[in-house]
PDB file of C-alpha atoms and ligand atoms in Angstrom:
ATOM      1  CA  UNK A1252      95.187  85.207  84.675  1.00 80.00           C
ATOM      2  CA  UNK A1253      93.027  87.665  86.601  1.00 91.00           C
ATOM      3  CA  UNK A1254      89.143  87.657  87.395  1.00 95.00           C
ATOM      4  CA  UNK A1255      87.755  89.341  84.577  1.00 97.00           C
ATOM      5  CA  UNK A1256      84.295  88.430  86.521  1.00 98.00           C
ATOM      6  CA  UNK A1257      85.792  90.730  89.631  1.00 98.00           C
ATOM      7  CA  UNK A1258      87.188  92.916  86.767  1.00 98.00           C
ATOM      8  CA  UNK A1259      83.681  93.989  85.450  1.00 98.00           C
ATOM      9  CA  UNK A1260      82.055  93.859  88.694  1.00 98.00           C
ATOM     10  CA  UNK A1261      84.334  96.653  90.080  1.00 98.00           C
ATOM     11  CA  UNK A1262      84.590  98.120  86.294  1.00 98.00           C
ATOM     12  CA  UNK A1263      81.100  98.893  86.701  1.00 98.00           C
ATOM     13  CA  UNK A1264      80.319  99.793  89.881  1.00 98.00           C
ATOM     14  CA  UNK A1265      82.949 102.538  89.231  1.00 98.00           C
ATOM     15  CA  UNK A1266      81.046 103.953  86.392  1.00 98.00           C
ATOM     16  CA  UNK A1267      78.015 104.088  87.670  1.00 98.00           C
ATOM     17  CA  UNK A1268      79.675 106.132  90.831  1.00 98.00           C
ATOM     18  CA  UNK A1269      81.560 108.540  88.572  1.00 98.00           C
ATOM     19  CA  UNK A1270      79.051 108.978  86.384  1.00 97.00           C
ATOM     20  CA  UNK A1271      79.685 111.812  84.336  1.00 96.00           C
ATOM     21  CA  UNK A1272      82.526 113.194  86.220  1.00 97.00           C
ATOM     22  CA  UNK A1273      85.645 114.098  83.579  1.00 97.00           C
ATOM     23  CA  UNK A1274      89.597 113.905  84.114  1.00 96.00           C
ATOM     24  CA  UNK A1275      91.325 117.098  84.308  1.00 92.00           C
ATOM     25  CA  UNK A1276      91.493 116.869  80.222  1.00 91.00           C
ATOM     26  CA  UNK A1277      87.806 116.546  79.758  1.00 94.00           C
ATOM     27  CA  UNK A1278      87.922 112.483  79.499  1.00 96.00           C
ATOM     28  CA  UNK A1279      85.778 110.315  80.675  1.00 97.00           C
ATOM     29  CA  UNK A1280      86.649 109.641  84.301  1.00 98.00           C
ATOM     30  CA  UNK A1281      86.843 105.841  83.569  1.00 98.00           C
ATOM     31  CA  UNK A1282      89.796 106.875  81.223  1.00 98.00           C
ATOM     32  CA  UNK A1283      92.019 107.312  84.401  1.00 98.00           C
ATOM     33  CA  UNK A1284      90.401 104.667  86.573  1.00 98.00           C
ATOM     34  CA  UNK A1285      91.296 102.112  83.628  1.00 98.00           C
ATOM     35  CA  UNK A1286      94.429 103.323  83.292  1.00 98.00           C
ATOM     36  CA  UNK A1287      95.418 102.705  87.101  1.00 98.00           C
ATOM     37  CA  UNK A1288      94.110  99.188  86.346  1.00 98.00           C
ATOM     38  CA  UNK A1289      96.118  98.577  83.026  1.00 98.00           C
ATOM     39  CA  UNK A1290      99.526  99.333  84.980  1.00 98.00           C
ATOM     40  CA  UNK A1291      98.377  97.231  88.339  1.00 98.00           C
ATOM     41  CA  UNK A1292      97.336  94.589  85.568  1.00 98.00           C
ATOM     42  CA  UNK A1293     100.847  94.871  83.798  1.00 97.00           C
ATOM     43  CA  UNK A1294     103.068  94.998  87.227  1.00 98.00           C
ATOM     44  CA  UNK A1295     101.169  91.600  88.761  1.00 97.00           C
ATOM     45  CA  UNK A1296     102.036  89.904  85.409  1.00 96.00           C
ATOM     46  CA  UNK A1297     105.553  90.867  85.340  1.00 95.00           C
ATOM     47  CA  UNK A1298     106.145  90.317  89.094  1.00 94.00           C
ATOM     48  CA  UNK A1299     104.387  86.818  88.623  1.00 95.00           C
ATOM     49  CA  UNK A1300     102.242  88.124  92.109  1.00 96.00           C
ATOM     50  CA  UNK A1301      99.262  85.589  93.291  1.00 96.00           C
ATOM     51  CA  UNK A1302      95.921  85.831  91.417  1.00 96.00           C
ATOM     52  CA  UNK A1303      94.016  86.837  94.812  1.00 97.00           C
ATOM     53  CA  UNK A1304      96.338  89.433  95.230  1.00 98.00           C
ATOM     54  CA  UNK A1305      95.925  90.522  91.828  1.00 98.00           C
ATOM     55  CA  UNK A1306      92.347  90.160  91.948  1.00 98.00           C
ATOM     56  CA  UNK A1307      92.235  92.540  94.929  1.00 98.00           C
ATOM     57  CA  UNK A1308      94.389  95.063  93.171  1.00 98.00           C
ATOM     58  CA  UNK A1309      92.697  95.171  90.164  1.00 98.00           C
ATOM     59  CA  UNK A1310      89.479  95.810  92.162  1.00 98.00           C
ATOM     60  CA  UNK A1311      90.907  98.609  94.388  1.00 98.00           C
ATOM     61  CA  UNK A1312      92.920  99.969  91.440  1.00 98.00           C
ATOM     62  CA  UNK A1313      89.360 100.487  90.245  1.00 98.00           C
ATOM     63  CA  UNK A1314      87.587 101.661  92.915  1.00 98.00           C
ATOM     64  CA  UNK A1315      90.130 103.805  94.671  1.00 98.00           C
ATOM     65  CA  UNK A1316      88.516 107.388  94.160  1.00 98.00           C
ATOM     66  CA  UNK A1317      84.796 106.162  94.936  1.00 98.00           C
ATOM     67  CA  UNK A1318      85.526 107.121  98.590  1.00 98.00           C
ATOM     68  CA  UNK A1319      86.967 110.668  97.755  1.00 97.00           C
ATOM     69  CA  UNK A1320      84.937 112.028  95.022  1.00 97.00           C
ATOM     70  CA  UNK A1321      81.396 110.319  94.828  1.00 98.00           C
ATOM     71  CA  UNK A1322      78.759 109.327  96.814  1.00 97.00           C
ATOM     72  CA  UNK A1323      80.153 106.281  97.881  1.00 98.00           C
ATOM     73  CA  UNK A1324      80.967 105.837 101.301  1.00 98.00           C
ATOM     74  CA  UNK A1325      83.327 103.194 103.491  1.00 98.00           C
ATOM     75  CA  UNK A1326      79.839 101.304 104.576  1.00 98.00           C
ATOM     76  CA  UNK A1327      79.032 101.032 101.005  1.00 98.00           C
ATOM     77  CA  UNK A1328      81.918  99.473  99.849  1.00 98.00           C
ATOM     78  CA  UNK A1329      82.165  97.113 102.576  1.00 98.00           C
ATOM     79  CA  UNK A1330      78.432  96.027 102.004  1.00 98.00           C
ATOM     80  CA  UNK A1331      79.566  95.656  98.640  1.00 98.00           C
ATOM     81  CA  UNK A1332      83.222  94.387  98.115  1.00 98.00           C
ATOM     82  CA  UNK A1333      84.111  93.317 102.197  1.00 98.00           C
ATOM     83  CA  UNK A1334      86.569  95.065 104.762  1.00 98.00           C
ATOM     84  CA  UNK A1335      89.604  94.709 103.194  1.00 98.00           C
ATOM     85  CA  UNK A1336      88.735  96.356  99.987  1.00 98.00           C
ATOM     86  CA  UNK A1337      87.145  99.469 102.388  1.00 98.00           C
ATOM     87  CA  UNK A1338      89.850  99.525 104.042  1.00 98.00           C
ATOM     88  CA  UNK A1339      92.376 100.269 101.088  1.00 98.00           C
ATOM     89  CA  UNK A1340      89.968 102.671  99.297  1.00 98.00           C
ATOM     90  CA  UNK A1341      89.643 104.430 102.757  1.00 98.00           C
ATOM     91  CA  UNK A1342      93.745 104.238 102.732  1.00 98.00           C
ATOM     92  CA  UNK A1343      94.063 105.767  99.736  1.00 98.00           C
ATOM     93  CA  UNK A1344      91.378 108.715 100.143  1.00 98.00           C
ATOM     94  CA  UNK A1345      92.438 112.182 101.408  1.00 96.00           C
ATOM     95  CA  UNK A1346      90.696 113.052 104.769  1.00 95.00           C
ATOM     96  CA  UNK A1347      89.683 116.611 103.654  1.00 93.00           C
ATOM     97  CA  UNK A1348      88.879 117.241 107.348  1.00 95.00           C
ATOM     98  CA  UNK A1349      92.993 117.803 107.514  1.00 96.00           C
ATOM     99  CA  UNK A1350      94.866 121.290 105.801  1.00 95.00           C
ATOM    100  CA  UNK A1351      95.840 120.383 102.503  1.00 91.00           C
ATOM    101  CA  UNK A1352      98.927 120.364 102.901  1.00 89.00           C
ATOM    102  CA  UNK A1353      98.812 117.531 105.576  1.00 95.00           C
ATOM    103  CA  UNK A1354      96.359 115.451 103.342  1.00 96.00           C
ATOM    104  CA  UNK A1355      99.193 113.307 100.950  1.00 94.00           C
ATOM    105  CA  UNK A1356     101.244 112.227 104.457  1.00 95.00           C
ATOM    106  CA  UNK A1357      98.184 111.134 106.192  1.00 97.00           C
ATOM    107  CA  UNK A1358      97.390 109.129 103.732  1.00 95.00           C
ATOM    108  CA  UNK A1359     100.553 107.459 102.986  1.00 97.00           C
ATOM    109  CA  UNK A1360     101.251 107.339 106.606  1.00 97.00           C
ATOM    110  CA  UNK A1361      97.906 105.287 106.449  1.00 97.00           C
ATOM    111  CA  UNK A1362      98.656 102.771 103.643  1.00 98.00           C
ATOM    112  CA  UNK A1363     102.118 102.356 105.392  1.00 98.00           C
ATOM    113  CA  UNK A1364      99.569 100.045 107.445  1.00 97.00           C
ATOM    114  CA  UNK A1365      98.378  98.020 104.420  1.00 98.00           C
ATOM    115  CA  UNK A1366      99.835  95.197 102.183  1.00 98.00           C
ATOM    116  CA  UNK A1367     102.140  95.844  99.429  1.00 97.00           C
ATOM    117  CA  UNK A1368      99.219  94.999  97.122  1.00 97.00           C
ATOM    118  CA  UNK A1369      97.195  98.131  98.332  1.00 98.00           C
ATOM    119  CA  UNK A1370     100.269 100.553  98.092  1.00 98.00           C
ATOM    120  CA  UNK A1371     100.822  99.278  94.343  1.00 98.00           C
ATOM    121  CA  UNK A1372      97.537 100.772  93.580  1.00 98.00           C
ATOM    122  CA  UNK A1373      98.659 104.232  95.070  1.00 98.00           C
ATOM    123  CA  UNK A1374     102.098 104.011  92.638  1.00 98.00           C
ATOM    124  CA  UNK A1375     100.137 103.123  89.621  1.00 98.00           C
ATOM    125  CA  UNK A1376      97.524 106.222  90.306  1.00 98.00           C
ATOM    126  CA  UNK A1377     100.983 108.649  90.135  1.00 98.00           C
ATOM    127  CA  UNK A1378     102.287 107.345  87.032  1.00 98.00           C
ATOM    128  CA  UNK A1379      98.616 107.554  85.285  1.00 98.00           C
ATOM    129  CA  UNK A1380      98.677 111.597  86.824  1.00 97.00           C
ATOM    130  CA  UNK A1381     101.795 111.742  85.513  1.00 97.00           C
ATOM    131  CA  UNK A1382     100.441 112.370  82.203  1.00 96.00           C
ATOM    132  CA  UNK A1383     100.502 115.948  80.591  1.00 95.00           C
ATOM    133  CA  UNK A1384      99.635 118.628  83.311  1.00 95.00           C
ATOM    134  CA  UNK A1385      96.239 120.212  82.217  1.00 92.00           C
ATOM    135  CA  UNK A1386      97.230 123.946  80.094  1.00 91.00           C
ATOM    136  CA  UNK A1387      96.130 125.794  83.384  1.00 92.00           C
ATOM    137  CA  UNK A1388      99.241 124.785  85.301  1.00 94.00           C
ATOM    138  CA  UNK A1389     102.055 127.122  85.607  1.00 95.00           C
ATOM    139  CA  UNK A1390     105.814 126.119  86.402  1.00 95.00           C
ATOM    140  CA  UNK A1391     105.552 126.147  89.806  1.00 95.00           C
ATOM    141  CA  UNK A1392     102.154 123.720  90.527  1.00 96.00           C
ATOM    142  CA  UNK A1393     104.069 121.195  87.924  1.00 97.00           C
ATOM    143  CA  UNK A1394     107.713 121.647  90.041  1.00 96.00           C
ATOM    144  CA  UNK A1395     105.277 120.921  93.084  1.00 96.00           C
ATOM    145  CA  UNK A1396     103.771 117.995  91.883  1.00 96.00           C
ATOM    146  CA  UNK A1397     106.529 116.491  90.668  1.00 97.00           C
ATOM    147  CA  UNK A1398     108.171 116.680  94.482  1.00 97.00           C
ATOM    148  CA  UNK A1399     104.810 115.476  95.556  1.00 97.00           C
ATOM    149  CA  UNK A1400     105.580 112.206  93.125  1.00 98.00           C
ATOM    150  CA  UNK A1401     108.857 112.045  94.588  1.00 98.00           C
ATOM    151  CA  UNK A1402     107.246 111.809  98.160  1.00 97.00           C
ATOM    152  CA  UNK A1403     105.256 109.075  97.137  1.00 98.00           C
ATOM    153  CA  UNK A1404     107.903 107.240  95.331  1.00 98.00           C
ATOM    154  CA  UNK A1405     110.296 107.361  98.510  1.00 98.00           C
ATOM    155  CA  UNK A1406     107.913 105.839 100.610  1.00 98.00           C
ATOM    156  CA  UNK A1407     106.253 103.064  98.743  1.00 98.00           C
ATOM    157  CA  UNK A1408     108.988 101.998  96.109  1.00 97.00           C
ATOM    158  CA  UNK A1409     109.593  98.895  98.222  1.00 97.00           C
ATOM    159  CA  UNK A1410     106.124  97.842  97.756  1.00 97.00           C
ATOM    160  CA  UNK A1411     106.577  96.660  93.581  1.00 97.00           C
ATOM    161  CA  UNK A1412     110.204  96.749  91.877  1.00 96.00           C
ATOM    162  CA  UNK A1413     108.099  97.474  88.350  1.00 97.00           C
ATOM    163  CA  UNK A1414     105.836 100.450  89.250  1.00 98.00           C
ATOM    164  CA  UNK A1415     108.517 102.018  91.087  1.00 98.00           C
ATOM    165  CA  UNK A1416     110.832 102.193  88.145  1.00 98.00           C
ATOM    166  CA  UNK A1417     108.126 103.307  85.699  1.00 98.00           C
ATOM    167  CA  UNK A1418     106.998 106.172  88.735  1.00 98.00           C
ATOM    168  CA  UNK A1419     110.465 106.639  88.987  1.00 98.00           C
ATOM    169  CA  UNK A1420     110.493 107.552  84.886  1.00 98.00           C
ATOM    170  CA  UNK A1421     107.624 109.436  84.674  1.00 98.00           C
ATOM    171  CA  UNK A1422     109.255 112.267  87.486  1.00 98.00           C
ATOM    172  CA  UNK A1423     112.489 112.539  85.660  1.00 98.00           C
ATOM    173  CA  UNK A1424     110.564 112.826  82.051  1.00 97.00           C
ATOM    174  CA  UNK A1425     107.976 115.265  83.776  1.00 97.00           C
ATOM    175  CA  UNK A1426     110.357 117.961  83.318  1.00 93.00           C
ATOM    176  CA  UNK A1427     109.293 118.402  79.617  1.00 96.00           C
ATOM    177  CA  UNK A1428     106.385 119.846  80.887  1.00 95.00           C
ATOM    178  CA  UNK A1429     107.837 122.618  82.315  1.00 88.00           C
ATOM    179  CA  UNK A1430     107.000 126.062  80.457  1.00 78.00           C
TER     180      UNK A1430
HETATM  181 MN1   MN B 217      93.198 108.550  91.131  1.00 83.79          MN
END
């Protein structure tokens, strides 16, 4: 079973960082950062995958927004959690430096370069913002993100047979959504 020590520590380091930022619904922000965990928990289990690797998931799974939307930097987190955990977060954070449109290669291009463990964490994010699209979205920003999804999918479904199957679900359900 996993660290539930490196569970909290990350659990509430992430809290305190997102403070009172919301989810797109309105929810606390911890809603979606738990909910990345819960599936990275759930695929480990079922793919019987090493407790260290878990461990590390778990913690990035956690952590992987500090970078791009709080006032935590790289520095911090590898003061705080070591390289390899600032290097994922870092892997998984836009570089907003780049056009938008740009930003989701770059960063896959980037955790292309990290272990399977790392790119989990970026599947599990999808399938948690693969929930209902807030009201505000019309046809076409839902038809666009679920070809984003399908990006993402194609190149990081080798990295976990279980969250590429349930990614894989959530685009083909996503339709629903469509007004
Ligand atoms: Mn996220």
């Amino acid at each position: 079973m996993f660290s539930q020590e490196k569970y909290l520590k990350a659990l509430n380091y992430a809290a305190k960082a997102h403070n009172e930022q919301k989810t797109p619904h309105g929810l606390p922000y911890l809603t979606h950062l738990t909910a990345v965990a819960m599936e990275v928990i759930h695929a480990c289990e079922e793919g019987k995958i090493e407790l260290e690797k878990t461990d590390k998931a778990i913690t990035i799974a956690l952590l992987h927004d500090t970078i791009e939307d709080t006032n935590i930097t790289y520095d911090d987190l590898y003061m705080d959690f070591g390289v390899e955990i600032a290097e994922a977060v870092d892997a998984l954070s836009k570089d907003s430096s780049l056009p938008k449109k740009q930003q989701i290669a770059d960063s896959i291009n980037r955790l292309l370069t990290q272990p399977y463990e790392v790119q989990m964490v970026k599947l599990a994010d999808r399938i948690s913002n693969m929930q209902e699209p807030p009201q505000s979205w019309d046809s076409e920003k839902i038809l666009a993100y679920q070809k984003e999804a399908k990006f993402i999918l194609s190149c990081l479904k080798n990295c976990n047979m279980q969250l590429s199957k349930r990614l894989e679900d959530k685009i083909n359900n996503y339709i629903v959504y469509i007004k």
